[in-house]
């Protein structure tokens, strides 16, 4: 009796998992097939900005981390992630005011990508021991900065709240899909793959963050002044010889009258 009940619960969870994944994929495919002019502002934003790899890669890594920790820790981290999105929305002005002191933060979405990539990547890359501890603050940090990145790319400038809700829904679907699929398999090689993906995330975060921090120090080459040609005009004219400076060179022949052959040039 108990085994039948357990089997029934497993089957139900499997159907719910498949339904979750297929529903999200179907929605994205339908949205991609709609002509760009008919997608509307929210649909265009989802395709153009919300589905950007640099925005979803940390969410993907967080879903992997949830599948590699005990269920209780994963539930706490997921709850803190949702709470973090609410905190990021509520305190985004204060957060941007604090981050704008960092060089290059304003021109790079207030460093939302490197901060989340390094946080989630370190949680994965450091291995099985510290991961259950690190995933709890990582979920909170990821939620805060993901909400900030969504608000920064909002084409309505906050005037349409459903755009923010669409971004949150996409992130929740992706995180849940990765978490549910990987937890159902529990393959032995997931640990190694998770550490590799975590290393990639840390490397991406460090590279992107380094470019942002050093961007203002990489000065472009000095452009040639607009009046450089006029300033160098006397020198250029002096380099051209005069017409009578080489008298032995000869003179061009006179123009031939109509109907006559042109005389040869006489040096």
Coordinates of C-alpha atoms in Angstrom, one line a residue:
X1 CA 0.0 0.0 0.0
X2 CA 2.8 2.4 0.9
X3 CA 4.7 1.5 -2.2
X4 CA 1.7 2.1 -4.4
X5 CA 1.2 5.5 -2.8
X6 CA 4.9 6.4 -3.3
X7 CA 4.7 5.3 -6.9
X8 CA 1.6 7.4 -7.5
X9 CA 3.3 10.5 -6.0
X10 CA 6.3 9.9 -8.1
X11 CA 4.2 9.6 -11.2
X12 CA 2.3 12.8 -10.3
X13 CA 5.5 14.7 -9.7
X14 CA 6.8 13.5 -13.1
X15 CA 3.7 14.7 -14.9
X16 CA 3.8 18.1 -13.2
X17 CA 7.5 18.5 -14.0
X18 CA 6.9 17.7 -17.7
X19 CA 4.0 20.0 -17.8
X20 CA 6.0 22.8 -16.2
X21 CA 8.8 22.5 -18.8
X22 CA 6.6 22.0 -21.8
X23 CA 4.3 24.9 -20.9
X24 CA 7.2 27.4 -20.7
X25 CA 8.8 26.1 -23.9
X26 CA 5.5 26.3 -25.8
X27 CA 5.0 29.8 -24.7
X28 CA 8.5 30.9 -25.8
X29 CA 8.1 29.1 -29.2
X30 CA 4.8 30.8 -29.8
X31 CA 6.2 34.2 -28.9
X32 CA 9.2 33.7 -31.2
X33 CA 6.9 32.8 -34.1
X34 CA 4.8 35.9 -33.8
X35 CA 6.0 38.6 -36.2
X36 CA 8.1 41.3 -34.5
X37 CA 5.6 44.0 -35.3
X38 CA 2.8 42.2 -33.5
X39 CA 4.6 41.1 -30.3
X40 CA 3.9 44.3 -28.5
X41 CA 6.2 46.0 -26.1
X42 CA 6.3 43.2 -23.5
X43 CA 6.8 40.4 -26.1
X44 CA 9.5 42.4 -27.9
X45 CA 11.3 43.0 -24.6
X46 CA 11.2 39.3 -23.6
X47 CA 12.8 38.3 -26.9
X48 CA 15.3 41.1 -27.0
X49 CA 16.4 41.6 -23.4
X50 CA 14.9 39.1 -21.0
X51 CA 16.1 36.1 -23.0
X52 CA 19.7 37.5 -23.3
X53 CA 22.3 34.8 -22.3
X54 CA 24.1 37.1 -20.0
X55 CA 20.9 37.6 -18.0
X56 CA 19.7 34.0 -17.8
X57 CA 23.1 32.2 -17.4
X58 CA 23.3 33.0 -13.6
X59 CA 19.6 31.8 -13.3
X60 CA 20.5 28.6 -15.1
X61 CA 23.5 28.1 -12.7
X62 CA 21.4 28.7 -9.7
X63 CA 18.9 26.0 -10.8
X64 CA 21.8 23.6 -11.1
X65 CA 23.0 24.6 -7.6
X66 CA 19.5 24.0 -6.2
X67 CA 19.6 20.4 -7.6
X68 CA 22.9 19.7 -6.0
X69 CA 22.0 20.6 -2.4
X70 CA 19.6 18.9 0.1
X71 CA 16.0 19.6 -0.6
X72 CA 15.5 21.7 2.6
X73 CA 18.4 24.0 1.7
X74 CA 17.2 24.3 -1.9
X75 CA 13.7 25.4 -0.7
X76 CA 15.2 28.0 1.7
X77 CA 17.5 29.4 -1.1
X78 CA 14.6 29.5 -3.6
X79 CA 12.4 31.3 -1.1
X80 CA 15.2 33.9 -0.4
X81 CA 15.6 34.3 -4.1
X82 CA 12.0 35.3 -4.5
X83 CA 12.3 37.6 -1.5
X84 CA 15.4 39.1 -3.0
X85 CA 13.5 40.0 -6.1
X86 CA 11.1 41.9 -4.0
X87 CA 13.9 43.7 -2.1
X88 CA 15.6 44.5 -5.4
X89 CA 12.5 46.1 -6.7
X90 CA 11.7 48.0 -3.5
X91 CA 15.3 49.3 -2.8
X92 CA 16.6 49.7 -6.4
X93 CA 17.1 53.4 -6.1
X94 CA 19.3 53.1 -2.9
X95 CA 21.1 50.2 -4.5
X96 CA 21.9 52.1 -7.7
X97 CA 23.1 55.1 -5.6
X98 CA 25.5 52.9 -3.8
X99 CA 26.8 51.1 -6.9
X100 CA 27.3 54.2 -9.0
X101 CA 30.4 55.0 -6.9
X102 CA 32.1 52.0 -8.6
X103 CA 33.9 53.0 -11.9
X104 CA 32.0 51.8 -14.9
X105 CA 29.0 50.6 -13.0
X106 CA 26.5 53.0 -14.6
X107 CA 27.5 52.0 -18.2
X108 CA 27.4 48.3 -17.4
X109 CA 23.9 47.8 -15.8
X110 CA 25.4 48.6 -12.3
X111 CA 27.5 45.4 -12.5
X112 CA 24.5 43.1 -12.1
X113 CA 26.0 40.4 -14.4
X114 CA 29.5 40.1 -12.8
X115 CA 28.1 40.2 -9.3
X116 CA 25.5 37.5 -9.9
X117 CA 27.8 35.4 -12.0
X118 CA 30.6 35.4 -9.5
X119 CA 28.2 34.7 -6.6
X120 CA 26.4 31.7 -8.3
X121 CA 29.6 30.5 -9.9
X122 CA 31.5 30.4 -6.6
X123 CA 28.6 28.4 -5.0
X124 CA 28.9 25.8 -7.7
X125 CA 32.7 25.8 -8.2
X126 CA 33.7 25.4 -4.5
X127 CA 32.2 22.0 -4.3
X128 CA 29.8 19.9 -2.3
X129 CA 31.0 20.9 1.1
X130 CA 30.4 24.7 1.3
X131 CA 27.6 24.7 -1.3
X132 CA 24.7 24.1 1.1
X133 CA 25.9 27.1 3.1
X134 CA 26.7 29.4 0.2
X135 CA 23.5 28.8 -1.7
X136 CA 21.4 30.6 0.8
X137 CA 23.0 34.1 0.5
X138 CA 23.6 33.4 -3.2
X139 CA 19.8 33.1 -3.7
X140 CA 19.2 36.4 -2.0
X141 CA 21.9 38.2 -3.9
X142 CA 20.8 36.8 -7.2
X143 CA 17.2 37.8 -6.6
X144 CA 18.1 41.4 -5.7
X145 CA 20.4 42.0 -8.7
X146 CA 18.1 40.1 -11.2
X147 CA 15.2 42.4 -10.2
X148 CA 17.5 45.4 -10.7
X149 CA 18.6 44.2 -14.1
X150 CA 15.0 43.8 -15.2
X151 CA 14.0 47.3 -14.1
X152 CA 17.1 48.8 -15.8
X153 CA 16.0 47.2 -19.1
X154 CA 12.3 48.0 -18.8
X155 CA 11.3 49.8 -22.0
X156 CA 8.4 51.5 -20.2
X157 CA 10.6 53.0 -17.5
X158 CA 8.5 51.4 -14.8
X159 CA 5.2 52.5 -16.3
X160 CA 3.9 49.0 -17.0
X161 CA 4.3 46.6 -14.1
X162 CA 3.4 43.6 -16.2
X163 CA 6.8 43.9 -17.9
X164 CA 8.5 43.3 -14.6
X165 CA 6.2 40.5 -13.8
X166 CA 6.9 38.9 -17.2
X167 CA 10.7 39.0 -16.4
X168 CA 10.1 37.5 -13.0
X169 CA 7.9 34.7 -14.5
X170 CA 10.6 33.9 -17.0
X171 CA 13.2 33.6 -14.4
X172 CA 11.0 31.4 -12.1
X173 CA 10.2 29.1 -15.0
X174 CA 13.8 28.7 -16.0
X175 CA 15.1 28.1 -12.5
X176 CA 12.3 25.7 -11.8
X177 CA 12.8 23.7 -15.0
X178 CA 16.5 23.2 -14.4
X179 CA 16.0 22.4 -10.8
X180 CA 13.2 19.9 -11.4
X181 CA 14.8 18.1 -14.3
X182 CA 18.2 17.7 -12.7
X183 CA 16.8 16.6 -9.3
X184 CA 14.8 13.9 -11.0
X185 CA 17.8 12.4 -12.7
X186 CA 20.5 12.7 -10.0
X187 CA 23.3 11.5 -12.3
X188 CA 26.7 11.0 -10.8
X189 CA 28.4 13.3 -13.3
X190 CA 26.2 16.3 -12.3
X191 CA 28.7 17.3 -9.5
X192 CA 31.6 17.6 -12.0
X193 CA 29.4 19.4 -14.6
X194 CA 28.2 21.8 -11.9
X195 CA 31.7 22.7 -10.8
X196 CA 32.7 23.3 -14.5
X197 CA 29.8 25.5 -15.1
X198 CA 30.5 27.4 -11.9
X199 CA 34.1 28.0 -13.0
X200 CA 32.7 29.4 -16.3
X201 CA 30.4 31.7 -14.4
X202 CA 33.2 33.0 -12.2
X203 CA 35.5 33.6 -15.2
X204 CA 32.7 35.4 -17.1
X205 CA 32.0 37.6 -14.1
X206 CA 35.6 38.4 -13.5
X207 CA 36.2 39.2 -17.2
X208 CA 33.1 41.3 -17.6
X209 CA 33.7 43.1 -14.3
X210 CA 37.3 43.8 -15.1
X211 CA 36.3 45.4 -18.4
X212 CA 33.7 47.5 -16.7
X213 CA 36.2 48.7 -14.0
X214 CA 39.0 49.3 -16.5
X215 CA 36.9 50.8 -19.2
X216 CA 37.5 54.4 -18.2
X217 CA 41.2 53.9 -18.0
X218 CA 41.5 52.6 -21.6
X219 CA 41.9 55.9 -23.4
X220 CA 41.3 55.9 -27.2
X221 CA 44.0 57.2 -29.5
X222 CA 44.1 60.9 -29.9
X223 CA 42.1 62.0 -33.0
X224 CA 43.7 64.3 -35.5
X225 CA 42.5 67.9 -35.0
X226 CA 40.1 69.2 -37.6
X227 CA 42.4 72.1 -38.4
X228 CA 45.5 69.9 -38.7
X229 CA 45.3 70.1 -42.5
X230 CA 45.2 74.0 -42.5
X231 CA 48.1 74.1 -40.0
X232 CA 50.2 71.8 -42.2
X233 CA 49.3 73.6 -45.4
X234 CA 52.4 75.8 -45.6
X235 CA 54.7 72.9 -45.1
X236 CA 52.8 70.9 -47.8
X237 CA 53.0 73.8 -50.2
X238 CA 56.7 74.2 -49.5
X239 CA 57.3 70.6 -50.4
X240 CA 55.9 71.1 -53.9
X241 CA 58.5 72.5 -56.3
X242 CA 57.7 75.6 -58.4
X243 CA 57.0 75.5 -62.1
X244 CA 60.3 77.2 -63.1
X245 CA 62.5 75.4 -60.6
X246 CA 63.6 72.8 -63.2
X247 CA 63.9 74.8 -66.5
X248 CA 65.8 72.0 -68.3
X249 CA 62.9 69.6 -67.9
X250 CA 61.2 71.1 -70.9
X251 CA 57.8 72.6 -71.7
X252 CA 54.7 70.8 -72.9
X253 CA 54.0 71.0 -76.7
X254 CA 51.4 73.4 -78.0
X255 CA 47.9 72.1 -78.8
X256 CA 47.6 70.7 -82.3
X257 CA 45.2 72.5 -84.7
X258 CA 42.2 70.5 -85.7
X259 CA 43.0 67.9 -88.4
X260 CA 46.7 67.8 -87.7
X261 CA 48.8 65.4 -85.7
X262 CA 50.0 66.4 -82.3
X263 CA 53.7 67.4 -82.4
X264 CA 56.2 65.4 -80.5
X265 CA 57.3 66.6 -77.1
X266 CA 60.7 68.3 -77.3
X267 CA 62.8 68.3 -74.1

